[in-house]
Every structure is written in structure tokens, then in C-alpha cells.
mmCIF file of C-alpha atoms and ligand atoms in Angstrom:
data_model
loop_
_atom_site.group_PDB
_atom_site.id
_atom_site.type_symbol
_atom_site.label_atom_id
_atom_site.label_comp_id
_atom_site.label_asym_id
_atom_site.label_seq_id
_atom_site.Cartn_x
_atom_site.Cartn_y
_atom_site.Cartn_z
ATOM 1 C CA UNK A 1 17.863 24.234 -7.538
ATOM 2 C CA UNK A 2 17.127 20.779 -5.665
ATOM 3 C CA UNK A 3 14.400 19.562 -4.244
ATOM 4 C CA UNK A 4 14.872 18.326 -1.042
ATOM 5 C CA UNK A 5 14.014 14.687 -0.100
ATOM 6 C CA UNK A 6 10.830 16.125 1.887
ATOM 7 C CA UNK A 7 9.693 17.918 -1.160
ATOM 8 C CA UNK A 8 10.023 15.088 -3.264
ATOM 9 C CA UNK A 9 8.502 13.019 -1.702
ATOM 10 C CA UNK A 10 4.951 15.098 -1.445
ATOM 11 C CA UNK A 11 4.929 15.327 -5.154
ATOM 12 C CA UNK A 12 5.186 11.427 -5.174
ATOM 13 C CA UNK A 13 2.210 11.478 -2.494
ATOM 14 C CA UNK A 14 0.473 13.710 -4.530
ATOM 15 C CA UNK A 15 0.352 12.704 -8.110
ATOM 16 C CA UNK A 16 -0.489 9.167 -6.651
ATOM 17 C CA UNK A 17 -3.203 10.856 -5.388
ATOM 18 C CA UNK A 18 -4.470 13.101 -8.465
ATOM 19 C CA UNK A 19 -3.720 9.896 -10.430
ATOM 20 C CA UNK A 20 -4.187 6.672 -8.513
ATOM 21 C CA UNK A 21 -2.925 3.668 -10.240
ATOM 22 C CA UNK A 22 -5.468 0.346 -10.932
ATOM 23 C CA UNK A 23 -7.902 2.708 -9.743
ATOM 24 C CA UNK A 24 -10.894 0.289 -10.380
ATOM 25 C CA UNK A 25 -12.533 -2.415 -9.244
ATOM 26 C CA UNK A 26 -12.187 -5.558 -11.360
ATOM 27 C CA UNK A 27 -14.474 -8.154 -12.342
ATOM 28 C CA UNK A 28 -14.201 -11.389 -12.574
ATOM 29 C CA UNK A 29 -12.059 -11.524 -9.057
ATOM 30 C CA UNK A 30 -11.434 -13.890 -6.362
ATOM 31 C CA UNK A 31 -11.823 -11.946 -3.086
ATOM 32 C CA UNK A 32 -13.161 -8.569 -1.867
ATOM 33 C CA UNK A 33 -12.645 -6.602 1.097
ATOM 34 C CA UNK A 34 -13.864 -2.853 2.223
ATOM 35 C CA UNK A 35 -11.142 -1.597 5.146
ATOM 36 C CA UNK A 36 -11.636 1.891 6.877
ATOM 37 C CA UNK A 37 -9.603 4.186 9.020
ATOM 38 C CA UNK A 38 -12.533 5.861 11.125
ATOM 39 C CA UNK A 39 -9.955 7.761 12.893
ATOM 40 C CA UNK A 40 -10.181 9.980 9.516
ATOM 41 C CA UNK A 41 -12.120 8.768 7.847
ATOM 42 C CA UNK A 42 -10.692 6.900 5.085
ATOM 43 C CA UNK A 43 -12.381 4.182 2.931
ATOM 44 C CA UNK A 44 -10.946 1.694 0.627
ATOM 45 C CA UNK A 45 -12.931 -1.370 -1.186
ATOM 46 C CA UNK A 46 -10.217 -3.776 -3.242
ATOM 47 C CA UNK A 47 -10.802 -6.607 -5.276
ATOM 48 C CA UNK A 48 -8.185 -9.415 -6.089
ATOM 49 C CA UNK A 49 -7.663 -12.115 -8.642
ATOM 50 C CA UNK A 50 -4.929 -14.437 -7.360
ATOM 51 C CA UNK A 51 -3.770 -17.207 -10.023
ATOM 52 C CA UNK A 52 -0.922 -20.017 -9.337
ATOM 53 C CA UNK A 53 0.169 -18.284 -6.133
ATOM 54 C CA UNK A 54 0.593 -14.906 -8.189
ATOM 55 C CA UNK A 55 -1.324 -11.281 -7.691
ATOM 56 C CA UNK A 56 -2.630 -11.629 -10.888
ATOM 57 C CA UNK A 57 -4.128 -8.032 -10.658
ATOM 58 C CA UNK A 58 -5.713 -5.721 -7.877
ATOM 59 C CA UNK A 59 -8.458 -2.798 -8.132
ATOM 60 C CA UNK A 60 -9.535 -0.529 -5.691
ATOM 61 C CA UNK A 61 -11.818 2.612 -5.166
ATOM 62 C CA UNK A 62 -11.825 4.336 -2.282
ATOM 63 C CA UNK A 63 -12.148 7.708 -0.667
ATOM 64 C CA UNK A 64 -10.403 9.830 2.047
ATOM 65 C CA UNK A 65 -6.917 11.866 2.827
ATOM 66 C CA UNK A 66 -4.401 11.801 -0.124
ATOM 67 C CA UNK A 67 -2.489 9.659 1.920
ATOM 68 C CA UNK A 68 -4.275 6.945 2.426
ATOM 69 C CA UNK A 69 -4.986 6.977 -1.417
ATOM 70 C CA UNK A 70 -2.162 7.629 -2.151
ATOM 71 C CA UNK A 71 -0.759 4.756 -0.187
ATOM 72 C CA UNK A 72 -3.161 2.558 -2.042
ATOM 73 C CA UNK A 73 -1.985 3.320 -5.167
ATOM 74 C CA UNK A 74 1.417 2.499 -4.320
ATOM 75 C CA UNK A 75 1.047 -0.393 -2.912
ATOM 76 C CA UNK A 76 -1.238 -1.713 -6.127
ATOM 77 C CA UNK A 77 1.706 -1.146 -8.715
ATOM 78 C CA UNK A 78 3.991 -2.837 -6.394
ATOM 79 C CA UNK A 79 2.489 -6.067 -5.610
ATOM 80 C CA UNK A 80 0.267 -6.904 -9.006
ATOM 81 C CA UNK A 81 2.276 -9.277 -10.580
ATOM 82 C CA UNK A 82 4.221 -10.257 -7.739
ATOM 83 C CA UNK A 83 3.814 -13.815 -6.227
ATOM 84 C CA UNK A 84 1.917 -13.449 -2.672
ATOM 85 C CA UNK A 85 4.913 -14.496 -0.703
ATOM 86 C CA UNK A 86 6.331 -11.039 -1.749
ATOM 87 C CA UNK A 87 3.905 -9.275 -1.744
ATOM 88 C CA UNK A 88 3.342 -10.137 2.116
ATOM 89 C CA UNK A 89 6.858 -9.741 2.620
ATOM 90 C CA UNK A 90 6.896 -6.011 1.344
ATOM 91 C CA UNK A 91 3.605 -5.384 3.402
ATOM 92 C CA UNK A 92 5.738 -7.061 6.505
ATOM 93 C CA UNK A 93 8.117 -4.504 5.094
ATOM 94 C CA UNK A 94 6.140 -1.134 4.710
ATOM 95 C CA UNK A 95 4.521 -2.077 8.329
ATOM 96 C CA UNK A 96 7.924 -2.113 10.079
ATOM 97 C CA UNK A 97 8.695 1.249 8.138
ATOM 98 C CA UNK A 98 5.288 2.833 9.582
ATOM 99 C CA UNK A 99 6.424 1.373 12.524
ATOM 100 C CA UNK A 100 9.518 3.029 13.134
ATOM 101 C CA UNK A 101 8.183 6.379 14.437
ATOM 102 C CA UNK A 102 10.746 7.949 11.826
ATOM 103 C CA UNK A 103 13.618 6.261 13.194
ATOM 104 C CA UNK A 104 14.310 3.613 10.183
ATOM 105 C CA UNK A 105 17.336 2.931 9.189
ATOM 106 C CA UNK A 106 16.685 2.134 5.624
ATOM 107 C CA UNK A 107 19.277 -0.106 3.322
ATOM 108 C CA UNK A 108 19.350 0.370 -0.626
ATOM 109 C CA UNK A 109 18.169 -2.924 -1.040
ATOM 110 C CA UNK A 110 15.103 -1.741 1.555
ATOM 111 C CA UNK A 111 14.773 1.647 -0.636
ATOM 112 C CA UNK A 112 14.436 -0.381 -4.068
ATOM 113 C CA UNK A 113 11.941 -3.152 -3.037
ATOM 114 C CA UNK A 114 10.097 -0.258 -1.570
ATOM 115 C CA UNK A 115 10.210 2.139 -4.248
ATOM 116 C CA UNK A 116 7.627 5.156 -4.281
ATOM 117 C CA UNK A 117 6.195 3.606 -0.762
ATOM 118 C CA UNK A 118 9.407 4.998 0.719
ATOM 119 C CA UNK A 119 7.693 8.459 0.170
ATOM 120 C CA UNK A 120 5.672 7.739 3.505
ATOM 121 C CA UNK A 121 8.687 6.954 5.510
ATOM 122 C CA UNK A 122 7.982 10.786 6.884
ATOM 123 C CA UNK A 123 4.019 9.601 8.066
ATOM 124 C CA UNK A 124 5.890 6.996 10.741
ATOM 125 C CA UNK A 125 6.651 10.194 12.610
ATOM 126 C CA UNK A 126 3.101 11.052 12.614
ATOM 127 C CA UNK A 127 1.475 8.441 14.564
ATOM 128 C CA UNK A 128 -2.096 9.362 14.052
ATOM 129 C CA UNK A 129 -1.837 8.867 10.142
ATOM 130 C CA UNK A 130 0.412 5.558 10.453
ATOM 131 C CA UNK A 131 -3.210 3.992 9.998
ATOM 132 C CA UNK A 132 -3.645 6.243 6.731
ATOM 133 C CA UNK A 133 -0.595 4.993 5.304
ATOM 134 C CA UNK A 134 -1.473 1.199 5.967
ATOM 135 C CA UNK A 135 -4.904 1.141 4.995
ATOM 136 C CA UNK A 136 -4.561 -0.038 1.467
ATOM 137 C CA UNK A 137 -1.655 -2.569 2.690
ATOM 138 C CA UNK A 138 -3.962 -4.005 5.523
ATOM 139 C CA UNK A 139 -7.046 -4.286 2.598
ATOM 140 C CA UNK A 140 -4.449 -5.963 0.756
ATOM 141 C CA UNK A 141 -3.172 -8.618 2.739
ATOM 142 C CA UNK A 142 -6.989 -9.128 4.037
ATOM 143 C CA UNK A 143 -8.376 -9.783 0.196
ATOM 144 C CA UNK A 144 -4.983 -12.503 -0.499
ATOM 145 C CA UNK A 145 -6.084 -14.281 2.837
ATOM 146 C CA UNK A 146 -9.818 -14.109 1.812
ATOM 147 C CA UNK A 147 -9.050 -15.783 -1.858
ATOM 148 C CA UNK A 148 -7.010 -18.319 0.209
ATOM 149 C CA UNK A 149 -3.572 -17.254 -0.116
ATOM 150 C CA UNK A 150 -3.213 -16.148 3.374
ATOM 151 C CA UNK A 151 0.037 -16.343 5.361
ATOM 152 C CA UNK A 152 -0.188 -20.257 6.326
ATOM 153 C CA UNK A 153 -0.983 -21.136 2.541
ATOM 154 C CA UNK A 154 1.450 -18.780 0.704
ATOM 155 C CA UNK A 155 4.047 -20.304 3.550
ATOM 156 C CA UNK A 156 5.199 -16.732 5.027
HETATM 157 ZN ZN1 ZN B 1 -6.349 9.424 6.433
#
């Protein structure tokens, strides 16, 4: 039997959810931000520690639909690590994908930069939980700009 691509990706959704990765918020840390989504609801509060141009790690806690957590969680094990000019490039990236209204037209390259956050591609069809889905991006790029690695600086 195989799963179809739908089915797999709730089971990504959802053990992001039961298990949210960097699921806490760190101390010391440069910047912090609290985002909601008060069209459901959602709440996320995320901390960052940027070094040399570099995510140098990310913690969040937040509360609301397993999307928007589970979105969160995604995008945390994507981007810690990654120098902020990526990491704003794959938010540029994820934001075109919510976006699309379920009309992208993915590449490979596209589905492996993406990785698990290619799960959500389905929510673009959806547009009252496009906003879910972004949450944890938008806290994101907010809490790089706040610690002064915003677009200008990082040179996007
Ligand atoms: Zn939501």
C-alpha cells in the first residue's frame, strides 16, 4: 500500500506538531518578537541569536492550529544554522509557495531547499490558513531584522 502525497504530507504536519522542533525559548538571545494570526487565533513568541551573519539558533513557544505550529517547527530546523541571506531567501521562497493558491509549479531543486515545508504546499489552496502557515516565517524574518540583520544589512 502507498500513501498518497496528501497523506504524507499530514503525518509530516502532524508529528511537527505532537513534536515541535527547538521548541523553547533561548536565553542569552539577540532579538525577540511575539507574531499572531487573530484570524485563528494563533500565537507564536521566537527568540534569535544571530552571530557573524549566521542563525546561530532559534526558539519558539507558541500556541494555536497544528499548522501554524507545525509551520514553526519547520521553518526552525531549516534556517538555524543557515546564514540570514538564506534563510530570507527560503522565507522569500515558502511565501511565493503560500502564494500560489495551489498552482506552484515546484522544481527539485525548489522541493529540496524546502524540504518538510513543502508539506504545506496543499494550505496555498486554502486562503484563510495561508496566514497559519506563515506565521512562524513572518516571526522569523521580524526577530533577524530586529537583531539587525534585516534585508538591507544581510544584502537580500
Ligand atoms: Zn491557524
Amino acid at each position: 500500500m502507498t500513501m498518497s502525497m496528501d497523506s504524507m504530507y499530514q503525518q509530516i504536519i502532524l508529528d511537527h506538531y505532537k513534536h515541535p522542533s527547538h521548541h523553547d525559548l533561548l536565553d542569552p538571545f539577540d532579538a525577540e518578537v511575539h507574531h499572531v494570526n487573530p484570524t485563528c487565533g494563533d500565537e507564536v513568541t521566537l527568540r534569535v541569536r544571530v552571530a557573524d551573519g549566521t542563525i546561530a539558533d532559534l526558539g519558539w513557544q507558541g500556541e494555536g492550529c497544528s499548522i501554524s505550529q507545525a509551520s514553526t517547527s519547520v521553518m526552525s530546523n531549516l534556517v538555524v544554522g543557515k546564514p540570514v541571506t538564506d534563510a530570507l531567501a527560503l522565507q522569500q521562497k515558502f511565501l511565493e509557495l503560500m502564494q500560489s493558491r495551489g498552482g506552484a509549479e515546484l522544481t527539485e531543486a525548489d522541493e529540496d531547499e524546502l524540504d518538510d515545508a513543502v508539506a504545506f504546499e496543499g494550505v496555498s489552496k486554502y486562503p484563510a490558513r495561508v496566514k497559519c502557515a506563515l506565521l512562524g516565517w513572518m516571526a522569523m524574518k521580524s526577530a533577524v531584522a530586529e537583531a539587525g540583520w534585516g534585508e538591507k544589512e544581510a544584502g537580500v
